[in-house]
């Protein structure tokens, strides 16, 4: 029964591969299918455009499953301060306020993916099939079938959708979504600044959209400029030199001088939430379950928590000799994650609405909000602990508790 698995994970991106690692060493036979083999890492490579702010909770999951050293041995940047402001209000969060060495880490997506894929290869119960594309997906409550591009057919008692926002697994299982387009795009730029190593990430809200800086190692950084699709198109078409001058004119002075722009791309933004995360024989995780506005840097973080929660549910069920594909078992995972994710998505949307609006009453609300957040230290600490991912509500792996042994 070589091609028969307990858990068949379609998608070995950051989230699907993190689930594979979280199930590593268990008694479940697991396969992770990933279409695109990421480019090998070399320290002298220029920084990738796609980077993520990784929370303490996500780093803790990756540490507990043995994948974090694959990040730290490659390239990453801890940040200890986070500043958020708009015309009249300002709040700064510092890692010492929550007694943590860092508020989080900025890491290239490819570095995270390579770290989790490398770790997967250590587990005897996990097969990594990469590159392998799931061409046909036949969902069934009793066990699903996936046909690969090379004609191989794999079967799984539980099918997991970790294949991103446009998930074919979700579609094959007939799970619908709700959501909308934000009618805004994110222009992402990798730059070399005039400063040395920075430890601050900042975001300024303007009526046209937020502008953000994420530090990378050394003088490098990632800029995000949210704007209308037509303005992003115009900016993207400018020469490096003209775009550099537009950045200096439009971004806050804290940015300093930009020496070089080394990469740029834009991303359409969309909110999307699956109506259910589970059905008999199938579970959705990561962007397959939810797409969230990136302004708070939470997408992959809530995805990694999904992976940790699903692994906890499945390993617990297997230990209790329950059927891992049963709706009853899978609903345990959905209860752990769907409400929390909805809360995070709604909070981010509230921020987006309140801060992206020039209406006088909303201006008052946000100025009051930032002022209160800065002065009310206990409230500020609670918000920080939640956003950074520190607390008892987290799945075990995110609290540093191993699931095996
Ligand atoms: C501009 C921008 C900035 C962002 N910044 C942050 C941030 O700072 N922090 C944060 O937490 N999140 C951030 N996000 C969100 C984050 O990038 C996503 O949430 C994250 O990439 C989702 O990971 P995933 O593994 O669920 O899906 P994906 O990254 O989409 O991975 C899906 C994987 O499945 C594979 N796949 C798909 N179909 C098949 C198939 N048929 N067969 C085999 N394999 C398949 C793909 O090759 C891919 O590797 C940002 C998003 C954007 C757009």
XYZ file of C-alpha atoms and ligand atoms in Angstrom:
458
model
C 0.000 0.000 0.000
C 2.846 2.340 -0.930
C 0.623 5.153 -2.147
C -2.003 4.905 0.612
C -1.616 7.562 3.323
C -3.428 8.569 6.494
C -2.937 12.265 5.745
C -2.460 13.617 2.225
C -1.390 17.282 2.333
C -1.739 19.114 -0.990
C 0.630 22.120 -0.917
C 4.072 22.219 0.678
C 4.238 25.995 1.068
C 5.120 27.452 4.488
C 1.858 26.206 6.037
C 1.457 22.739 4.457
C 5.100 21.848 5.153
C 4.713 23.122 8.754
C 1.803 20.684 9.164
C 3.962 17.867 7.769
C 6.682 18.672 10.349
C 4.093 18.886 13.144
C 2.938 15.338 12.286
C 6.558 14.109 11.970
C 7.389 11.231 14.315
C 3.714 10.331 14.858
C 2.159 6.995 13.883
C 0.332 8.588 10.960
C 1.601 8.020 7.409
C 1.804 11.435 5.810
C 2.497 12.731 2.288
C 3.196 16.360 1.401
C 2.794 17.262 -2.288
C 4.446 20.425 -3.510
C 4.378 21.630 -7.081
C 7.366 23.989 -7.123
C 10.784 23.171 -5.720
C 12.129 26.409 -4.156
C 15.521 27.680 -5.299
C 18.364 26.584 -2.972
C 19.561 29.305 -0.599
C 23.005 30.918 -0.784
C 24.037 33.736 1.614
C 25.234 35.990 -1.205
C 21.893 35.895 -3.040
C 19.957 39.171 -3.125
C 16.938 39.265 -0.783
C 13.707 37.791 -2.123
C 10.821 40.173 -2.593
C 8.360 38.048 -0.599
C 9.019 38.375 3.122
C 6.829 37.832 6.196
C 6.705 39.210 9.705
C 6.804 36.024 11.776
C 5.189 36.144 15.222
C 6.618 34.701 18.413
C 3.937 31.990 18.248
C 4.923 30.926 14.719
C 8.619 30.908 15.648
C 7.738 28.778 18.657
C 5.873 26.238 16.469
C 8.869 26.075 14.125
C 11.265 25.697 17.092
C 9.188 22.932 18.687
C 9.071 20.906 15.469
C 12.819 21.410 14.891
C 12.628 23.703 11.845
C 13.630 27.106 13.289
C 17.387 26.430 13.071
C 16.846 26.145 9.298
C 15.714 29.799 9.406
C 18.403 31.168 11.744
C 21.186 29.351 9.856
C 20.088 31.072 6.636
C 18.873 34.700 6.939
C 16.433 36.531 9.233
C 15.998 39.799 11.103
C 14.524 40.129 14.617
C 12.588 43.337 15.317
C 12.291 44.749 18.816
C 10.172 47.837 18.173
C 7.037 48.474 16.169
C 5.709 51.968 15.552
C 2.272 52.791 14.148
C 1.118 56.327 13.442
C -0.974 58.679 11.380
C -1.235 62.473 11.218
C -2.145 63.067 14.869
C -1.530 59.868 16.818
C 1.364 57.595 17.508
C 1.978 54.350 19.370
C 5.195 52.397 19.812
C 5.394 48.789 21.000
C 8.659 47.499 22.470
C 9.670 43.902 23.153
C 10.680 44.745 26.736
C 7.019 45.721 27.408
C 6.105 42.016 27.142
C 9.424 40.671 28.460
C 10.365 39.060 25.176
C 13.732 39.375 23.395
C 11.946 40.317 20.137
C 8.453 41.235 18.936
C 8.925 38.999 15.907
C 11.171 38.278 12.945
C 11.199 39.352 9.313
C 12.049 36.338 7.170
C 12.023 35.707 3.438
C 9.164 33.305 2.579
C 11.545 31.036 0.676
C 13.795 30.737 3.745
C 10.834 29.598 5.869
C 9.689 27.157 3.202
C 13.193 25.697 2.763
C 13.548 25.300 6.549
C 10.296 23.347 6.884
C 10.866 21.269 3.741
C 14.389 20.329 4.951
C 13.018 19.278 8.341
C 10.330 17.106 6.675
C 13.067 14.942 5.160
C 14.130 13.847 8.694
C 10.859 12.032 9.431
C 10.419 8.388 8.442
C 6.606 8.661 8.531
C 6.478 11.629 6.116
C 7.013 11.451 2.329
C 7.799 14.726 0.606
C 6.872 14.609 -3.067
C 8.383 17.662 -4.718
C 8.065 18.715 -7.459
C 4.693 16.968 -7.734
C 1.528 18.631 -8.924
C -1.912 17.369 -7.931
C -3.603 17.300 -11.348
C -6.919 15.639 -10.484
C -8.463 15.673 -7.033
C -11.306 13.301 -6.278
C -12.750 14.058 -2.869
C -14.701 11.432 -0.969
C -15.783 11.432 2.685
C -14.408 7.887 3.095
C -10.984 8.678 1.577
C -9.814 10.827 -1.346
C -7.735 10.220 -4.448
C -5.177 12.559 -5.982
C -3.649 12.047 -9.408
C -0.242 13.605 -9.957
C 1.116 15.096 -13.161
C 3.244 11.966 -13.709
C 0.132 9.751 -13.529
C 0.751 8.393 -10.021
C -2.363 8.024 -7.884
C -2.192 8.669 -4.142
C -4.954 7.893 -1.660
C -5.529 9.494 1.715
C -7.930 8.873 4.608
C -7.760 12.610 5.291
C -7.145 15.159 2.532
C -5.667 18.497 3.673
C -5.947 21.657 1.574
C -2.753 23.678 2.027
C -2.724 24.756 -1.608
C -3.255 28.484 -1.094
C -6.043 31.009 -1.664
C -7.232 29.535 -4.951
C -7.319 26.028 -3.467
C -8.338 23.253 -5.843
C -8.830 20.888 -2.922
C -11.359 23.266 -1.343
C -13.131 23.451 -4.687
C -13.112 19.655 -5.137
C -14.594 19.241 -1.650
C -17.349 21.747 -2.508
C -16.569 24.163 0.335
C -17.623 27.736 -0.463
C -16.068 31.043 0.595
C -17.244 34.530 1.498
C -15.257 37.726 0.991
C -14.467 40.731 -1.175
C -11.702 42.547 -3.069
C -10.244 45.512 -1.214
C -9.846 47.490 -4.454
C -6.374 48.262 -3.219
C -3.016 46.795 -4.124
C 0.257 46.394 -2.279
C 3.388 47.577 -4.035
C 6.266 45.696 -2.394
C 9.849 46.921 -2.839
C 13.158 45.564 -1.599
C 15.541 48.431 -0.910
C 18.981 49.236 0.396
C 18.754 52.036 2.966
C 21.423 54.477 4.140
C 21.183 53.073 7.693
C 22.971 50.014 9.068
C 21.046 47.234 10.796
C 17.599 48.381 12.012
C 15.410 46.775 14.688
C 12.181 48.673 14.059
C 9.228 47.933 11.818
C 6.872 50.822 11.209
C 3.601 51.609 9.503
C 2.137 55.017 8.723
C -1.520 55.349 7.812
C -2.465 57.894 5.155
C -5.889 58.478 3.548
C -4.545 56.807 0.345
C -3.435 53.702 2.254
C -0.725 52.569 4.681
C 3.029 52.731 4.048
C 5.226 50.252 5.871
C 8.873 49.366 6.472
C 10.127 45.921 7.467
C 13.818 45.603 8.329
C 15.953 42.902 6.725
C 19.487 42.027 7.734
C 22.144 44.710 7.260
C 21.091 47.915 5.479
C 18.299 46.152 3.575
C 14.581 46.539 4.057
C 11.208 45.801 2.544
C 8.730 48.594 1.828
C 5.009 48.135 1.326
C 3.008 50.919 -0.290
C -0.745 50.320 -0.346
C -2.623 52.301 -2.949
C -5.275 52.178 -5.663
C -4.594 49.719 -8.528
C -4.075 52.599 -11.010
C -1.589 54.409 -8.751
C 0.304 51.166 -8.061
C 0.461 50.519 -11.817
C 1.892 54.011 -12.379
C 4.466 53.642 -9.579
C 5.510 50.207 -10.765
C 6.238 51.508 -14.269
C 8.640 54.253 -13.100
C 12.405 53.963 -13.504
C 14.358 53.097 -10.337
C 15.583 56.646 -9.986
C 12.180 58.326 -10.368
C 10.518 55.765 -8.071
C 13.252 56.331 -5.486
C 12.480 60.064 -5.539
C 8.723 59.413 -5.213
C 9.457 57.231 -2.204
C 11.539 59.944 -0.571
C 8.773 62.518 -1.199
C 5.859 60.340 -0.049
C 7.234 58.136 2.723
C 7.883 59.536 6.220
C 11.302 61.005 7.075
C 12.096 58.030 9.339
C 12.809 56.049 6.132
C 15.969 58.082 5.502
C 17.864 57.880 2.219
C 17.184 54.981 -0.185
C 20.373 53.957 -1.955
C 18.923 51.335 -4.289
C 15.714 49.567 -5.202
C 16.587 45.934 -5.841
C 13.167 44.359 -6.505
C 9.511 45.369 -6.917
C 6.147 43.676 -7.522
C 2.505 44.333 -6.747
C -0.204 42.148 -5.218
C -3.987 42.488 -5.460
C -5.620 42.279 -2.016
C -8.605 40.208 -1.168
C -10.430 39.008 1.901
C -11.693 35.444 1.740
C -12.964 33.069 4.407
C -14.055 29.458 3.860
C -17.581 28.825 5.081
C -16.302 25.675 6.808
C -12.768 24.572 7.577
C -13.708 20.891 7.581
C -15.991 18.293 6.095
C -15.898 14.537 6.602
C -12.464 13.468 5.219
C -11.090 16.944 4.445
C -9.590 19.932 6.325
C -8.465 23.365 5.120
C -5.465 25.249 6.526
C -3.608 28.484 5.739
C -4.667 30.624 2.785
C -6.891 27.778 1.539
C -9.048 28.574 4.593
C -8.552 32.349 4.848
C -6.997 35.319 3.052
C -6.512 38.369 5.226
C -5.395 41.959 4.453
C -1.595 41.927 4.935
C -1.392 45.252 6.793
C -1.025 43.523 10.174
C 1.275 40.776 8.803
C -0.863 37.898 10.058
C -1.645 35.630 7.052
C 1.054 33.020 7.398
C 1.036 33.329 11.186
C -2.574 32.285 11.525
C -1.869 29.583 8.916
C 0.964 28.120 11.004
C -1.352 28.117 14.037
C -3.930 26.206 11.923
C -1.213 23.627 11.167
C -0.307 23.338 14.872
C -3.964 22.980 15.894
C -4.767 20.395 13.209
C -1.696 18.317 14.139
C -2.719 18.435 17.817
C -6.249 17.290 16.899
C -5.091 14.445 14.638
C -2.400 13.091 16.956
C -4.865 13.205 19.879
C -7.512 11.365 17.832
C -5.042 8.726 16.658
C -3.968 8.116 20.272
C -7.605 7.665 21.293
C -8.175 5.312 18.345
C -10.685 7.669 16.736
C -11.111 8.002 12.977
C -8.956 11.024 11.980
C -11.225 11.759 9.010
C -14.467 11.848 10.990
C -16.385 15.088 11.137
C -16.535 14.899 14.925
C -12.723 14.818 15.222
C -12.170 17.501 12.579
C -14.693 19.849 14.143
C -12.365 19.946 17.168
C -9.768 21.592 14.891
C -12.329 23.978 13.433
C -13.408 25.071 16.920
C -9.791 25.829 17.841
C -9.191 28.049 14.838
C -12.156 29.463 12.913
C -13.417 31.890 15.558
C -9.906 33.140 16.381
C -9.130 33.688 12.711
C -12.424 35.502 12.168
C -11.611 37.767 15.114
C -8.172 38.544 13.646
C -9.633 39.212 10.169
C -12.337 41.478 11.578
C -9.858 43.422 13.714
C -7.584 43.987 10.723
C -10.581 45.144 8.634
C -11.632 47.526 11.386
C -8.122 49.003 11.372
C -8.224 49.224 7.586
C -11.590 51.039 7.657
C -10.880 53.369 10.556
C -7.358 54.355 9.498
C -7.981 54.541 5.779
C -10.824 57.007 6.090
C -10.730 60.801 6.182
C -14.222 61.107 7.766
C -13.983 63.467 10.797
C -15.719 61.080 13.304
C -13.437 58.211 12.280
C -10.418 60.509 12.515
C -11.429 61.295 16.052
C -11.839 57.596 16.867
C -8.387 56.728 15.567
C -6.628 59.643 17.235
C -8.316 58.743 20.493
C -7.490 55.089 19.866
C -3.769 55.650 19.330
C -3.603 58.101 22.241
C -5.357 55.674 24.581
C -3.270 52.746 23.331
C -0.078 54.696 24.079
C -1.185 55.783 27.586
C -3.043 52.684 28.814
C -0.067 50.385 29.405
C -1.991 47.241 30.518
C -4.345 47.445 27.497
C -1.340 47.958 25.234
C 0.330 44.858 26.688
C -2.814 42.721 26.109
C -3.069 43.825 22.463
C 0.646 43.163 21.948
C 0.547 39.714 23.519
C -2.384 38.740 21.288
C -0.918 40.124 18.050
C 2.579 38.736 18.696
C 1.116 35.365 19.639
C 1.810 34.936 23.343
C -0.784 33.286 25.589
C -2.627 30.244 26.924
C -5.159 30.172 24.060
C -2.552 28.973 21.582
C -2.175 25.386 20.313
C 0.405 23.332 22.241
C 3.203 23.587 19.649
C 3.004 27.378 19.811
C 3.479 27.177 23.599
C 6.604 25.066 23.124
C 4.905 21.756 24.087
C 5.827 18.804 21.872
C 3.002 16.571 20.582
C 5.088 13.397 20.414
C 7.023 11.586 23.165
C 1.973 41.724 0.051
C 1.795 40.631 1.066
C 2.490 40.708 2.258
C 2.314 39.719 3.236
N 2.978 39.829 4.423
C 2.762 38.920 5.391
C 3.417 39.039 6.664
O 4.214 39.931 6.921
N 3.142 38.089 7.627
C 2.266 37.086 7.400
O 2.014 36.293 8.328
N 1.650 36.924 6.194
C 1.868 37.824 5.200
N 1.240 37.677 3.985
C 0.372 36.520 3.761
C 1.170 35.251 3.408
O 2.030 35.476 2.309
C 0.214 34.097 3.108
O -0.739 34.005 4.133
C 0.990 32.778 3.015
O 1.839 32.762 1.898
C 0.036 31.588 2.931
O 0.780 30.397 2.972
P 0.142 29.027 2.480
O 1.231 28.007 2.645
O -1.170 28.810 3.147
O -0.208 29.250 0.945
P 0.768 29.531 -0.283
O 1.937 30.370 0.133
O -0.094 30.032 -1.381
O 1.335 28.083 -0.632
C 0.553 27.113 -1.300
C 1.497 26.054 -1.852
O 0.738 25.033 -2.483
C 1.367 24.655 -3.689
N 0.316 24.138 -4.577
C -0.775 24.804 -5.036
N -1.516 23.995 -5.815
C -0.886 22.794 -5.843
C -1.155 21.556 -6.480
N -2.256 21.390 -7.253
N -0.296 20.513 -6.305
C 0.809 20.659 -5.512
N 1.108 21.828 -4.885
C 0.274 22.872 -5.045
C 2.010 25.951 -4.216
O 3.107 25.669 -5.077
C 2.450 26.619 -2.910
O 3.773 26.299 -2.552
C 1.412 38.638 2.995
C 0.720 38.568 1.784
C 0.913 39.549 0.819
C 0.151 39.460 -0.488
